[in-house]
Amino acid sequence: VIENAICYVTNKQVQLKFINLNLENINPEPNTSTKLLQTEITSEKKLEEKIRKEGQVKGEGILKVDSFLNHQLDVALFEEMGKAFAKRFAGEGVNKILTIESSGIAIATSTARYFDYCPVVFGKKYVSLNLDQEIYSSDVYSYTKQQSYKIMVSKKYLNKDDRILIIDDFLANGKAVEALIDMVNQAGA
């Protein structure tokens, strides 16, 4: 089972919403001609349908979704997801969105416009010369890459007054979301 996770952290409380997908129901063959039906269905249903029609199972617990997320982006789908996040978290005072590079950035950016174009902050996976010295960091294990790495966010971009919506592309084992929550807690947000 693959789970798509939506995570919201507020006042040290974590709320998670999952879309569960049984990999046996995923189309194992590529299907480039399949498109979503243009009907009135929810954004979650649109995402689920997209995964079922275009997702490809690649081994134990690996779902390839590069036709709309990891290699090519379905911007219209991301806009629908952004609207759904805005509806679900209306009135929560979200003022920042937090994700991890790289696949989460597109979804987070599409979502930010529905939260008054709030900043999108992303955990960097690699140290660079332009990364601040004062950082929050947390370790994460990548299920798809089969390796551990440290994610980092500059301390100037997360603070105790922030109301943070965490968005990640897929939840394989929850380690990426746990690392993001850890950094939010380090910031006292």
Tab-separated table of C-alpha atoms in Angstrom:
chain	number	residue	atom	x	y	z
A	1	VAL	CA	0.000	0.000	0.000
A	2	ILE	CA	1.274	3.448	-0.931
A	3	GLU	CA	0.001	6.428	0.999
A	4	ASN	CA	-0.141	10.024	-0.149
A	5	ALA	CA	0.158	12.175	2.931
A	6	ILE	CA	-1.042	15.604	3.813
A	7	CYS	CA	0.425	16.793	7.081
A	8	TYR	CA	-0.426	19.891	9.079
A	9	VAL	CA	1.475	20.902	12.190
A	10	THR	CA	-0.033	23.406	14.603
A	11	ASN	CA	0.637	23.990	18.281
A	12	LYS	CA	2.770	20.840	18.424
A	13	GLN	CA	-0.178	18.752	17.207
A	14	VAL	CA	0.157	16.795	13.975
A	15	GLN	CA	-2.803	16.049	11.765
A	16	LEU	CA	-2.367	13.542	8.949
A	17	LYS	CA	-4.718	12.656	6.115
A	18	PHE	CA	-3.923	9.673	3.940
A	19	ILE	CA	-5.029	8.382	0.588
A	20	ASN	CA	-4.379	4.632	0.644
A	21	LEU	CA	-3.745	2.857	-2.627
A	22	ASN	CA	-3.370	-0.873	-3.040
A	23	LEU	CA	-0.559	-1.440	-5.544
A	24	GLU	CA	-2.452	-4.348	-7.085
A	25	ASN	CA	-4.938	-1.865	-8.545
A	26	ILE	CA	-2.266	0.178	-10.309
A	27	ASN	CA	-1.835	-0.192	-14.061
A	28	PRO	CA	1.489	-2.083	-14.455
A	29	GLU	CA	1.918	-0.998	-18.079
A	30	PRO	CA	2.607	2.550	-19.264
A	31	ASN	CA	-0.498	4.188	-20.665
A	32	THR	CA	0.207	7.547	-22.238
A	33	SER	CA	-3.224	7.941	-23.829
A	34	THR	CA	-5.170	7.718	-20.582
A	35	LYS	CA	-6.580	11.006	-19.289
A	36	LEU	CA	-8.738	11.812	-16.324
A	37	LEU	CA	-12.449	11.990	-17.006
A	38	GLN	CA	-13.661	15.558	-16.920
A	39	THR	CA	-16.282	15.002	-14.248
A	40	GLU	CA	-17.063	16.644	-10.938
A	41	ILE	CA	-14.901	14.556	-8.620
A	42	THR	CA	-12.805	15.719	-5.708
A	43	SER	CA	-9.130	16.547	-5.983
A	44	GLU	CA	-8.296	13.479	-3.922
A	45	LYS	CA	-10.280	11.321	-6.316
A	46	LYS	CA	-8.524	12.984	-9.256
A	47	LEU	CA	-5.161	12.214	-7.710
A	48	GLU	CA	-6.176	8.656	-6.920
A	49	GLU	CA	-7.467	8.134	-10.460
A	50	LYS	CA	-4.273	9.613	-11.938
A	51	ILE	CA	-2.155	7.249	-9.846
A	52	ARG	CA	-4.285	4.247	-10.787
A	53	LYS	CA	-4.155	5.024	-14.523
A	54	GLU	CA	-0.620	6.332	-14.957
A	55	GLY	CA	1.311	4.953	-11.993
A	56	GLN	CA	3.564	1.977	-12.569
A	57	VAL	CA	4.617	-0.515	-9.932
A	58	LYS	CA	8.389	-0.921	-9.931
A	59	GLY	CA	9.267	-3.615	-7.450
A	60	GLU	CA	8.344	-4.011	-3.811
A	61	GLY	CA	6.518	-0.897	-2.642
A	62	ILE	CA	7.842	1.402	-5.388
A	63	LEU	CA	5.333	3.393	-7.407
A	64	LYS	CA	6.631	5.258	-10.457
A	65	VAL	CA	4.668	8.463	-11.080
A	66	ASP	CA	7.067	10.326	-13.328
A	67	SER	CA	4.390	11.053	-15.937
A	68	PHE	CA	2.841	13.654	-13.620
A	69	LEU	CA	5.151	14.211	-10.638
A	70	ASN	CA	8.788	13.111	-10.656
A	71	HIS	CA	9.834	13.876	-14.233
A	72	GLN	CA	6.930	15.632	-15.906
A	73	LEU	CA	4.562	17.841	-13.910
A	74	ASP	CA	0.766	17.939	-14.184
A	75	VAL	CA	0.279	21.565	-13.173
A	76	ALA	CA	-3.514	21.418	-13.496
A	77	LEU	CA	-3.612	18.515	-11.028
A	78	PHE	CA	-1.353	20.421	-8.615
A	79	GLU	CA	-3.660	23.444	-8.837
A	80	GLU	CA	-6.609	21.224	-7.898
A	81	MET	CA	-4.608	19.839	-4.999
A	82	GLY	CA	-3.736	23.371	-3.881
A	83	LYS	CA	-7.426	24.307	-3.863
A	84	ALA	CA	-8.217	21.212	-1.812
A	85	PHE	CA	-5.504	22.046	0.735
A	86	ALA	CA	-6.820	25.617	0.976
A	87	LYS	CA	-10.330	24.370	1.614
A	88	ARG	CA	-9.207	21.782	4.176
A	89	PHE	CA	-6.969	24.209	6.103
A	90	ALA	CA	-9.000	27.413	5.716
A	91	GLY	CA	-8.954	29.458	8.894
A	92	GLU	CA	-5.841	27.733	10.277
A	93	GLY	CA	-3.607	30.751	9.697
A	94	VAL	CA	-1.092	28.957	7.491
A	95	ASN	CA	1.725	31.388	6.753
A	96	LYS	CA	4.400	28.985	5.425
A	97	ILE	CA	4.528	25.716	3.565
A	98	LEU	CA	7.351	23.271	4.244
A	99	THR	CA	8.474	20.444	1.970
A	100	ILE	CA	11.621	18.584	0.908
A	101	GLU	CA	13.403	19.032	-2.387
A	102	SER	CA	12.639	18.138	-5.036
A	103	SER	CA	9.282	16.531	-5.889
A	104	GLY	CA	7.390	18.286	-3.105
A	105	ILE	CA	8.330	21.762	-4.333
A	106	ALA	CA	5.940	21.841	-7.294
A	107	ILE	CA	2.927	20.794	-5.226
A	108	ALA	CA	3.868	23.187	-2.411
A	109	THR	CA	4.265	26.089	-4.844
A	110	SER	CA	0.891	25.419	-6.442
A	111	THR	CA	-0.636	25.324	-2.976
A	112	ALA	CA	0.994	28.569	-1.763
A	113	ARG	CA	-1.101	30.723	-4.066
A	114	TYR	CA	-4.208	29.624	-2.172
A	115	PHE	CA	-2.618	30.754	1.105
A	116	ASP	CA	-2.072	34.345	0.007
A	117	TYR	CA	1.151	33.386	-1.787
A	118	CYS	CA	2.843	32.443	1.483
A	119	PRO	CA	6.510	31.440	1.332
A	120	VAL	CA	7.437	27.866	0.456
A	121	VAL	CA	10.418	26.590	2.432
A	122	PHE	CA	12.092	23.360	1.448
A	123	GLY	CA	14.541	21.143	3.207
A	124	LYS	CA	17.740	20.990	1.211
A	125	LYS	CA	19.360	17.600	0.808
A	126	TYR	CA	22.821	18.828	-0.081
A	127	VAL	CA	25.204	21.264	1.555
A	128	SER	CA	26.109	24.171	-0.680
A	129	LEU	CA	28.263	27.259	-0.334
A	130	ASN	CA	25.202	29.506	-0.202
A	131	LEU	CA	23.503	27.636	2.672
A	132	ASP	CA	23.500	29.586	5.949
A	133	GLN	CA	25.574	28.261	8.832
A	134	GLU	CA	22.631	28.529	11.257
A	135	ILE	CA	20.351	25.664	10.239
A	136	TYR	CA	17.783	23.222	11.505
A	137	SER	CA	18.597	19.712	10.346
A	138	SER	CA	17.208	16.233	10.595
A	139	ASP	CA	18.154	12.844	9.215
A	140	VAL	CA	15.900	11.031	6.797
A	141	TYR	CA	16.044	7.676	5.062
A	142	SER	CA	14.957	7.629	1.423
A	143	TYR	CA	13.038	4.473	0.635
A	144	THR	CA	13.373	4.932	-3.134
A	145	LYS	CA	17.089	5.815	-3.070
A	146	GLN	CA	17.901	3.341	-0.284
A	147	GLN	CA	20.134	5.824	1.524
A	148	SER	CA	20.122	8.205	4.463
A	149	TYR	CA	20.777	11.905	4.167
A	150	LYS	CA	20.453	15.068	6.206
A	151	ILE	CA	17.895	17.712	5.284
A	152	MET	CA	18.571	21.309	6.228
A	153	VAL	CA	16.620	24.561	6.481
A	154	SER	CA	18.072	27.945	7.381
A	155	LYS	CA	16.928	29.090	10.818
A	156	LYS	CA	15.867	32.439	9.377
A	157	TYR	CA	13.042	30.734	7.406
A	158	LEU	CA	11.294	28.879	10.266
A	159	ASN	CA	10.358	30.502	13.576
A	160	LYS	CA	8.081	30.075	16.568
A	161	ASP	CA	5.354	32.330	15.136
A	162	ASP	CA	4.929	30.282	11.956
A	163	ARG	CA	1.827	28.244	11.182
A	164	ILE	CA	3.294	25.597	8.904
A	165	LEU	CA	1.580	23.320	6.415
A	166	ILE	CA	3.818	20.352	5.559
A	167	ILE	CA	3.414	18.932	2.070
A	168	ASP	CA	5.321	15.942	0.734
A	169	ASP	CA	4.746	14.095	-2.506
A	170	PHE	CA	4.403	10.488	-1.252
A	171	LEU	CA	4.676	8.715	2.046
A	172	ALA	CA	6.665	5.501	1.716
A	173	ASN	CA	7.716	5.002	5.309
A	174	GLY	CA	6.970	8.376	6.913
A	175	LYS	CA	10.604	9.279	7.492
A	176	ALA	CA	10.551	12.435	5.356
A	177	VAL	CA	7.481	13.790	7.149
A	178	GLU	CA	9.027	12.881	10.516
A	179	ALA	CA	12.162	14.840	9.595
A	180	LEU	CA	10.102	17.872	8.576
A	181	ILE	CA	8.111	17.686	11.811
A	182	ASP	CA	11.394	17.456	13.721
A	183	MET	CA	12.622	20.689	12.122
A	184	VAL	CA	9.306	22.431	12.873
A	185	ASN	CA	9.675	21.361	16.499
A	186	GLN	CA	13.278	22.598	16.574
A	187	ALA	CA	11.987	25.984	15.428
A	188	GLY	CA	9.300	25.965	18.124
A	189	ALA	CA	6.588	26.530	15.541
